[in-house]
PDB file of C-alpha atoms in Angstrom:
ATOM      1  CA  UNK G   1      12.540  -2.981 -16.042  1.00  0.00           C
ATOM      2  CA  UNK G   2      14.867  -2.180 -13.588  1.00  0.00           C
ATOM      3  CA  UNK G   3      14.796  -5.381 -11.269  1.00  0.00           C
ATOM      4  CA  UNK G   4      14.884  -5.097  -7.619  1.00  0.00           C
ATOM      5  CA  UNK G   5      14.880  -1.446  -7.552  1.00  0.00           C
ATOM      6  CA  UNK G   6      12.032   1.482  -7.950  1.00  0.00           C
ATOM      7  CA  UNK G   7      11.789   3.818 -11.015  1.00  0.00           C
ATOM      8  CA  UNK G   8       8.571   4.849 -12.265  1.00  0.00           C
ATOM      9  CA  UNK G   9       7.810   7.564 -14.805  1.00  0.00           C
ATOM     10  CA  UNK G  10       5.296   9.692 -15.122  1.00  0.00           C
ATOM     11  CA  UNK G  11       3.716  11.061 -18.492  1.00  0.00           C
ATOM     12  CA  UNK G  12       0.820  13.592 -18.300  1.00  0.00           C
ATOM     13  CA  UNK G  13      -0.967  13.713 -21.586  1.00  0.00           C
ATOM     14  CA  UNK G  14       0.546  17.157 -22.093  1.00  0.00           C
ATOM     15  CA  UNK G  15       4.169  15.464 -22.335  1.00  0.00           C
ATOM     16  CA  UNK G  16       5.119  16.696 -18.697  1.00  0.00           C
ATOM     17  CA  UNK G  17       7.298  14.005 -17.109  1.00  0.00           C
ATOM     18  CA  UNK G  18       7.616  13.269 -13.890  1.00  0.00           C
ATOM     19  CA  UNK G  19      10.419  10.131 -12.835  1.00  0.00           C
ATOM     20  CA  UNK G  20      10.142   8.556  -9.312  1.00  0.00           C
ATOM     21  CA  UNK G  21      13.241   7.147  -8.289  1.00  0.00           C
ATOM     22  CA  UNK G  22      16.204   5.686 -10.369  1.00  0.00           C
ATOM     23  CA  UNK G  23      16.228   2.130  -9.559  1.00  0.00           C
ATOM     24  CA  UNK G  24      20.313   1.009  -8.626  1.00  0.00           C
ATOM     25  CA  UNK G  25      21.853  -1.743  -6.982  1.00  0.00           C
ATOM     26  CA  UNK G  26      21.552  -3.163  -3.372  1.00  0.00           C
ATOM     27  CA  UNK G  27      25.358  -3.347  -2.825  1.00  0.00           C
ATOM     28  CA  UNK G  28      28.065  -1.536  -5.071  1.00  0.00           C
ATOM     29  CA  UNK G  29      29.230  -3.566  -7.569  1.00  0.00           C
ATOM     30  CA  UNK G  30      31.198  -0.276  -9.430  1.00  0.00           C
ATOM     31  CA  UNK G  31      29.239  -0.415 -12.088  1.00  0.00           C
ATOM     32  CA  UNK G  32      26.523   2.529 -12.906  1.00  0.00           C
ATOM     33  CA  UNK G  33      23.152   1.703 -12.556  1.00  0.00           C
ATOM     34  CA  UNK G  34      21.818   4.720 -14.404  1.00  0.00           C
ATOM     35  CA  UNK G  35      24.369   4.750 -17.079  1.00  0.00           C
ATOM     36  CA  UNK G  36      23.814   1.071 -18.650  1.00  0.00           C
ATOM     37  CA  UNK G  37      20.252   0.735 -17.686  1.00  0.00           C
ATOM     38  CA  UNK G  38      17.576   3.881 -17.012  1.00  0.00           C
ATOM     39  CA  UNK G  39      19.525   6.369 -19.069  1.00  0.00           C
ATOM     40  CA  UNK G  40      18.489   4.238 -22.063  1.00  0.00           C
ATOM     41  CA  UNK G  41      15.057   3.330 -21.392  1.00  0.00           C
ATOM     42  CA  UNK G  42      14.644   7.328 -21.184  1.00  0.00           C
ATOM     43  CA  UNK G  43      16.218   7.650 -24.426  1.00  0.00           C
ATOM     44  CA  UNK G  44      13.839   4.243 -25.696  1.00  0.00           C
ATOM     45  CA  UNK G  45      10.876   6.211 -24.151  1.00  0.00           C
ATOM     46  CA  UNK G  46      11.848   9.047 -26.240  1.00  0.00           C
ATOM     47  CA  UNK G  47      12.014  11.353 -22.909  1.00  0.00           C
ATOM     48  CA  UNK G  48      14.315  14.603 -23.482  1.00  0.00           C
ATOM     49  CA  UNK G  49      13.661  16.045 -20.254  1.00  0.00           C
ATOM     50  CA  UNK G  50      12.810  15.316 -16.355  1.00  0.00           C
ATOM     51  CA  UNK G  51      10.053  18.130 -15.224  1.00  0.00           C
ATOM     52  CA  UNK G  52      10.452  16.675 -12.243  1.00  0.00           C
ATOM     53  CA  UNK G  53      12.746  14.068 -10.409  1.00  0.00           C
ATOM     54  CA  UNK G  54      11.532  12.659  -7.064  1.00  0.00           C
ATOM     55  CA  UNK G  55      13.528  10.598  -4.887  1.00  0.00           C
ATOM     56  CA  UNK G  56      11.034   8.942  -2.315  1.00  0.00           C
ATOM     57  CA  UNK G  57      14.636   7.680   0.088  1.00  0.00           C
ATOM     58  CA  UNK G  58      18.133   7.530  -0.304  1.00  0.00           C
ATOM     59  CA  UNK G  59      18.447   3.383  -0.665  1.00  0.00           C
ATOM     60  CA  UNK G  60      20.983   2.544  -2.931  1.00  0.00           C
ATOM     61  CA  UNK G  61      18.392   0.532  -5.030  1.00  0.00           C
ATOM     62  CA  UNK G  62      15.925   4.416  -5.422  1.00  0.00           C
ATOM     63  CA  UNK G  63      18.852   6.310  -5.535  1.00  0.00           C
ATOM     64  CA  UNK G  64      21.367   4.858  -7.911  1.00  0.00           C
ATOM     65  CA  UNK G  65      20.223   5.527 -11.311  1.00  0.00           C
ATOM     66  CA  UNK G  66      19.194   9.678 -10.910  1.00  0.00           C
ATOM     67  CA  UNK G  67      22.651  10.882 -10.595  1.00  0.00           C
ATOM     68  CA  UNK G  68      23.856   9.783 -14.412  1.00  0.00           C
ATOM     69  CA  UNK G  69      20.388  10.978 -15.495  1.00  0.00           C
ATOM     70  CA  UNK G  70      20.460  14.417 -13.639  1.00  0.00           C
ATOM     71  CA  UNK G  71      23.952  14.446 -15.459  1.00  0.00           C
ATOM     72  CA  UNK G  72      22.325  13.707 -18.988  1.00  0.00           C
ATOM     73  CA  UNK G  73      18.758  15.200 -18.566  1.00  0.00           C
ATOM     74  CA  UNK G  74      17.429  18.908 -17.863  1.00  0.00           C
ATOM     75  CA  UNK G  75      15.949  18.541 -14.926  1.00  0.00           C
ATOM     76  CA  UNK G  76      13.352  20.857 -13.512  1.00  0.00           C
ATOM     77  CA  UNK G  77      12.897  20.341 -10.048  1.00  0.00           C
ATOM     78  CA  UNK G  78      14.093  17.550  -7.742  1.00  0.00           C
ATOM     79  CA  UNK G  79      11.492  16.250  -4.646  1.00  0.00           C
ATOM     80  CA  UNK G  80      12.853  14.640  -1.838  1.00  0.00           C
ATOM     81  CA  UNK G  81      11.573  13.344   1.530  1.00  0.00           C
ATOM     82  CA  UNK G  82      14.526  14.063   3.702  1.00  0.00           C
ATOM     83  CA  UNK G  83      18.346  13.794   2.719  1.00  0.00           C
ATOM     84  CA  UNK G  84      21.049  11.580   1.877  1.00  0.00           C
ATOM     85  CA  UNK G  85      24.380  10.963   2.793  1.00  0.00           C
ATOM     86  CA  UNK G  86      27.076   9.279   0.495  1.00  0.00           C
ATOM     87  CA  UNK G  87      29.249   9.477  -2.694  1.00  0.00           C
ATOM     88  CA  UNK G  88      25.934   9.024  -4.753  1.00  0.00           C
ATOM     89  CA  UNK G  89      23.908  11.334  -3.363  1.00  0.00           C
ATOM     90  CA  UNK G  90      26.347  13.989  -3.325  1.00  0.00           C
ATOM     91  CA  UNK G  91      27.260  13.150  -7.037  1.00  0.00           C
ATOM     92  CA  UNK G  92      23.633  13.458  -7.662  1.00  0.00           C
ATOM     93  CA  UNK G  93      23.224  16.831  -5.928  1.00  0.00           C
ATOM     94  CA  UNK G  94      25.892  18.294  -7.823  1.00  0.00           C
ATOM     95  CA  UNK G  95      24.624  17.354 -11.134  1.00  0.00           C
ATOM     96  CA  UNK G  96      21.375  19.690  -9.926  1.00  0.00           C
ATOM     97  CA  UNK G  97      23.264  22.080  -8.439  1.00  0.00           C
ATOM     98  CA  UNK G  98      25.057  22.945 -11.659  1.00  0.00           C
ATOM     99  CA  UNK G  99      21.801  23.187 -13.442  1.00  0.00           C
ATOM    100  CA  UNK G 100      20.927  25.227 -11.183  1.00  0.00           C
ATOM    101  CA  UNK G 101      17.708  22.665 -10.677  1.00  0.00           C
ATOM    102  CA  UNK G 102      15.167  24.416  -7.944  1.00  0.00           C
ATOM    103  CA  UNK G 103      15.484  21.365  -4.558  1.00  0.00           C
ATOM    104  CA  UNK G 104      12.368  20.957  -2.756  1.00  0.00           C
ATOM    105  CA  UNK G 105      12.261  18.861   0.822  1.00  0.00           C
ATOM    106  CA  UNK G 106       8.475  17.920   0.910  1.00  0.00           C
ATOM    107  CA  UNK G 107       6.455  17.422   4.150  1.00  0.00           C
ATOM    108  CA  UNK G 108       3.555  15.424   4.731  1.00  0.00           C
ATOM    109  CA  UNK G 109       0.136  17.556   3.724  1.00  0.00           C
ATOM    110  CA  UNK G 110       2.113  19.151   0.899  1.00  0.00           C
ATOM    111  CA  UNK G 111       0.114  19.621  -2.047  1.00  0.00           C
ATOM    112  CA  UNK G 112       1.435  20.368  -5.492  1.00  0.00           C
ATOM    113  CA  UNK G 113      -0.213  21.040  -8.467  1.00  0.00           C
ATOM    114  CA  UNK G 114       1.932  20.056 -11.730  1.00  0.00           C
ATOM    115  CA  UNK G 115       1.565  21.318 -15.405  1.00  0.00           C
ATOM    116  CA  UNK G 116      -1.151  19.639 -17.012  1.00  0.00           C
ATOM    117  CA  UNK G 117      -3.326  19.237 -14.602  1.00  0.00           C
ATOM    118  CA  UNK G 118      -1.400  16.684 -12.456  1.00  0.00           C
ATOM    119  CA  UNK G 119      -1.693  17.363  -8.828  1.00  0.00           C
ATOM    120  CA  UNK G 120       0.046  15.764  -6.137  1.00  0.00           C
ATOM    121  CA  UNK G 121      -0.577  14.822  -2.739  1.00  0.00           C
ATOM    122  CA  UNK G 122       2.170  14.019  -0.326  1.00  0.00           C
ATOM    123  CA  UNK G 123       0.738  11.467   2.233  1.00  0.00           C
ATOM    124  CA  UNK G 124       3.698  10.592   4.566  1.00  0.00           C
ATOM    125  CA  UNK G 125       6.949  11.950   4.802  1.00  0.00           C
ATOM    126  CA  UNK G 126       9.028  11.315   7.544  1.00  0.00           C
ATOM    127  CA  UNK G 127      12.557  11.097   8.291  1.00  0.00           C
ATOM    128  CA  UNK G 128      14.719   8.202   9.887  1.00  0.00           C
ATOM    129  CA  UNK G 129      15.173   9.422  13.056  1.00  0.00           C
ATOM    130  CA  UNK G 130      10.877   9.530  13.541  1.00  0.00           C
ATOM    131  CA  UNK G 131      10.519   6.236  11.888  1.00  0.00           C
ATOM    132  CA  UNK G 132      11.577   2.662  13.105  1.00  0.00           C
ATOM    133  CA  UNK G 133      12.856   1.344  10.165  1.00  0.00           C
ATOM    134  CA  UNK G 134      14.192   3.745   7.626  1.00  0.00           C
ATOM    135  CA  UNK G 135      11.787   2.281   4.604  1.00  0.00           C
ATOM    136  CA  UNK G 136       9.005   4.021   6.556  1.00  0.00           C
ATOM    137  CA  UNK G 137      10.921   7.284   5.970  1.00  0.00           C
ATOM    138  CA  UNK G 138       9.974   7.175   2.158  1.00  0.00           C
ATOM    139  CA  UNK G 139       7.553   9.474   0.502  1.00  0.00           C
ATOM    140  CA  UNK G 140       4.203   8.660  -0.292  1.00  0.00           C
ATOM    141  CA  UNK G 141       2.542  10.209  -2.837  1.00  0.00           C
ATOM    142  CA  UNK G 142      -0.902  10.364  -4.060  1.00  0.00           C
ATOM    143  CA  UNK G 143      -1.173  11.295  -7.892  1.00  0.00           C
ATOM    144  CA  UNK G 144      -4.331  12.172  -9.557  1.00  0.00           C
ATOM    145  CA  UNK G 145      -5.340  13.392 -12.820  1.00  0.00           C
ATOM    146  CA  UNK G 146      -8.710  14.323 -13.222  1.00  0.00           C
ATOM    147  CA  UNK G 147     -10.631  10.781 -12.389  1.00  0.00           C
ATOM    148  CA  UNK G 148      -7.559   8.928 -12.486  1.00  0.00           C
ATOM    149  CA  UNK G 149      -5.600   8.357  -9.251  1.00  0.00           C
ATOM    150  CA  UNK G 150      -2.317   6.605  -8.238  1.00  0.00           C
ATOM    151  CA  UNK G 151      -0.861   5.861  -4.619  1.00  0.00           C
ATOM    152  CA  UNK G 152       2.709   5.107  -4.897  1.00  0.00           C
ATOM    153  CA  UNK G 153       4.093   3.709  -1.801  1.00  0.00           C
ATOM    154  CA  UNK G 154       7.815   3.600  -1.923  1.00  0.00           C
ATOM    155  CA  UNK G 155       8.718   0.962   0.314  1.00  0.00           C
ATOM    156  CA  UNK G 156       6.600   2.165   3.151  1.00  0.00           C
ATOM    157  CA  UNK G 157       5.321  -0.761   5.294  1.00  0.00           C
ATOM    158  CA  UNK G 158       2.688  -1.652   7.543  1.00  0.00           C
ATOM    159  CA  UNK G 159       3.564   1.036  10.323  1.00  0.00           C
ATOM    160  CA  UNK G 160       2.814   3.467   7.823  1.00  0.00           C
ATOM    161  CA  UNK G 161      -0.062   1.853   6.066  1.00  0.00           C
ATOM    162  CA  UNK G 162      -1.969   1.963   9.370  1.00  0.00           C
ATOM    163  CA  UNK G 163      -0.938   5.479  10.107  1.00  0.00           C
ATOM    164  CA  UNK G 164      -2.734   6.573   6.550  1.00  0.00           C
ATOM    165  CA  UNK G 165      -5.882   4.214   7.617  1.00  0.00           C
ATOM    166  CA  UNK G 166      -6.579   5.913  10.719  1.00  0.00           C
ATOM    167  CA  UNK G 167      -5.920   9.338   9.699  1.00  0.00           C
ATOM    168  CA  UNK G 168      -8.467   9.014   7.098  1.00  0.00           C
ATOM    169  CA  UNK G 169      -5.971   9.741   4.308  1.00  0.00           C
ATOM    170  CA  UNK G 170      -7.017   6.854   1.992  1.00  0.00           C
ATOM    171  CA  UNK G 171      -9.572   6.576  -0.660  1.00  0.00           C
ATOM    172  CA  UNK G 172     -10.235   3.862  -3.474  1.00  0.00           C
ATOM    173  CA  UNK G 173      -7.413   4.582  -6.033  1.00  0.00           C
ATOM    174  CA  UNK G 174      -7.161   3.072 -10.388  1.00  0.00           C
ATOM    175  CA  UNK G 175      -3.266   2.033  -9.668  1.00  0.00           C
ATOM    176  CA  UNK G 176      -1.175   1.123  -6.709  1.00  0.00           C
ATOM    177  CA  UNK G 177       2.534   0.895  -6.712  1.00  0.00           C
ATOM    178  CA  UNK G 178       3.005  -1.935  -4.232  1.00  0.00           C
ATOM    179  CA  UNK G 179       5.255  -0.863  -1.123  1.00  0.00           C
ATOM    180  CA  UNK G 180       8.278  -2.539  -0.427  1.00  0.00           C
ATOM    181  CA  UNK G 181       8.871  -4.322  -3.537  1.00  0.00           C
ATOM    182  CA  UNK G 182       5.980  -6.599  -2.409  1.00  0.00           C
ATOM    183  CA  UNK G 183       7.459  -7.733   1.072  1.00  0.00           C
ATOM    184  CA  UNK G 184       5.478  -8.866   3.587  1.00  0.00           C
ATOM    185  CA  UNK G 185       6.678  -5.820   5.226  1.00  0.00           C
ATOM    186  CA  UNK G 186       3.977  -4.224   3.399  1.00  0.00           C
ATOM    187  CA  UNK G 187       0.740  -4.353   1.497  1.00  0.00           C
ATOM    188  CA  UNK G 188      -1.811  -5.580   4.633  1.00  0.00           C
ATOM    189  CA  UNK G 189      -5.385  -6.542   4.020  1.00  0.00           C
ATOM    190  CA  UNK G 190      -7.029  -3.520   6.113  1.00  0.00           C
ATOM    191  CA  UNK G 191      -4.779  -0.895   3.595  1.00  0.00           C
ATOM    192  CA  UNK G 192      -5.277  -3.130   0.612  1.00  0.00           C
ATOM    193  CA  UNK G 193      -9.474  -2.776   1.439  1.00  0.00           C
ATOM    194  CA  UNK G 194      -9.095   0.523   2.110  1.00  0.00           C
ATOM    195  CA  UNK G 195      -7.020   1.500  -1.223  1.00  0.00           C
ATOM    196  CA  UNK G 196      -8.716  -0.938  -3.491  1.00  0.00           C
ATOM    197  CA  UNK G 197      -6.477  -0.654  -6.294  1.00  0.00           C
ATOM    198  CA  UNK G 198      -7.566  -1.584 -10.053  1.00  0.00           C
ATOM    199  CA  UNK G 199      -4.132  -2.586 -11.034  1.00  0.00           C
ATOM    200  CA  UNK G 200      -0.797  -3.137  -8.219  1.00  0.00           C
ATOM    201  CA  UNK G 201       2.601  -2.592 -10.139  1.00  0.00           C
ATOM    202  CA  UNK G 202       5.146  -4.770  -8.080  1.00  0.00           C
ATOM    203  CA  UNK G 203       8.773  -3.617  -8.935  1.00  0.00           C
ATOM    204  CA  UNK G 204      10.732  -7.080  -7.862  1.00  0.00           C
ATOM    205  CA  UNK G 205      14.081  -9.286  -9.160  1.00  0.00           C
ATOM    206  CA  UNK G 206      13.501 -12.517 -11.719  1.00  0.00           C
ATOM    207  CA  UNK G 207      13.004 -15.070  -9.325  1.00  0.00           C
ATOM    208  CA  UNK G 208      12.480 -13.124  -6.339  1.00  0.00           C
TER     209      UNK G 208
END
């Protein structure tokens, strides 16, 4: 649980982990994010190392827990749509630089093909300048695993969702990870008939 943030992880049935995004707060509050909360659910999890860290944007609430865990964790390779700017995001590039952690900028069409099996499909990737608001700049990455699939949507919206649809880039998937945090920003009916997800994960606040 990491409230109104993202952080997702990964586990292929080989023990490869994969974390997507760090959850954080919306406005600095000086305390850290990654420290008190998602470096201890990783311990919990009984996780020892990120195989691979992905940051799908630079928001404050993806961002803020991967620099104390990139400072506790070995971490294999970081995956990132575009870059950051910030005290954060330097902090967290510095962590992988000194590990010497290999930094990969994806672009849409990538394909990647984990250990275990796990391959990965990058779907959109765009940066802020191309996009009109910069939640449409996130990654979005299609996971599969033999007959299992997952579409996790960062908090792309509806611009992007419609993009996808008429590109022909969707297909009927077991889990979705609901864009935006469920806003109606996101999540329309053609994409949600298009994806027809099994199970939606919605990453929200208590009460929101």
């Amino acid at each position: 649980s990491v409230g109104r943030g993202d952080a997702l992880v990964v586990t292929a049935p080989d023990g490869t982990v994969m974390l997507v995004d760090g959850g954080g707060y919306l406005q600095d509050n000086g305390r850290d994010f990654g420290r008190r909360y998602l470096v201890p659910a990783l311990h919990r999890l009984g996780i020892k190392r990120i195989d691979t860290m992905v940051l799908t944007h630079p928001h404050p609430d993806h961002l803020g827990g991967l620099p104390a865990v990139a400072e506790q964790f070995e971490v294999g390779s970081f995956w990132q749509g575009h870059a950051g700017e910030g005290p954060e995001y330097r902090r967290l590039l510095q962590a992988l630089q000194r590990q010497r952690t290999r930094v990969i900028t994806l672009q849409q069409g990538d394909h990647l093909q984990g250990r275990g099996g796990l391959a990965v499909t990058v779907l959109s990737a765009d940066t802020p300048a191309a996009s009109q608001d910069d939640n449409d700049a996130s990654l979005v990455l299609l996971l599969r695993f033999h007959t299992f699939s997952a579409l996790l949507m960062g908090d792309a919206g509806q611009p992007v969702e419609q993009r996808l649809i008429e590109q022909g880039q969707l297909t009927a998937v077991n889990v979705l990870k609901v864009g935006h945090h469920g806003s109606r920003s996101a999540s329309s009916m053609a994409f949600l008939q298009a994806v027809k997800p099994q199970v939606a994960v919605l990453s929200v606040g208590a009460g929101n």
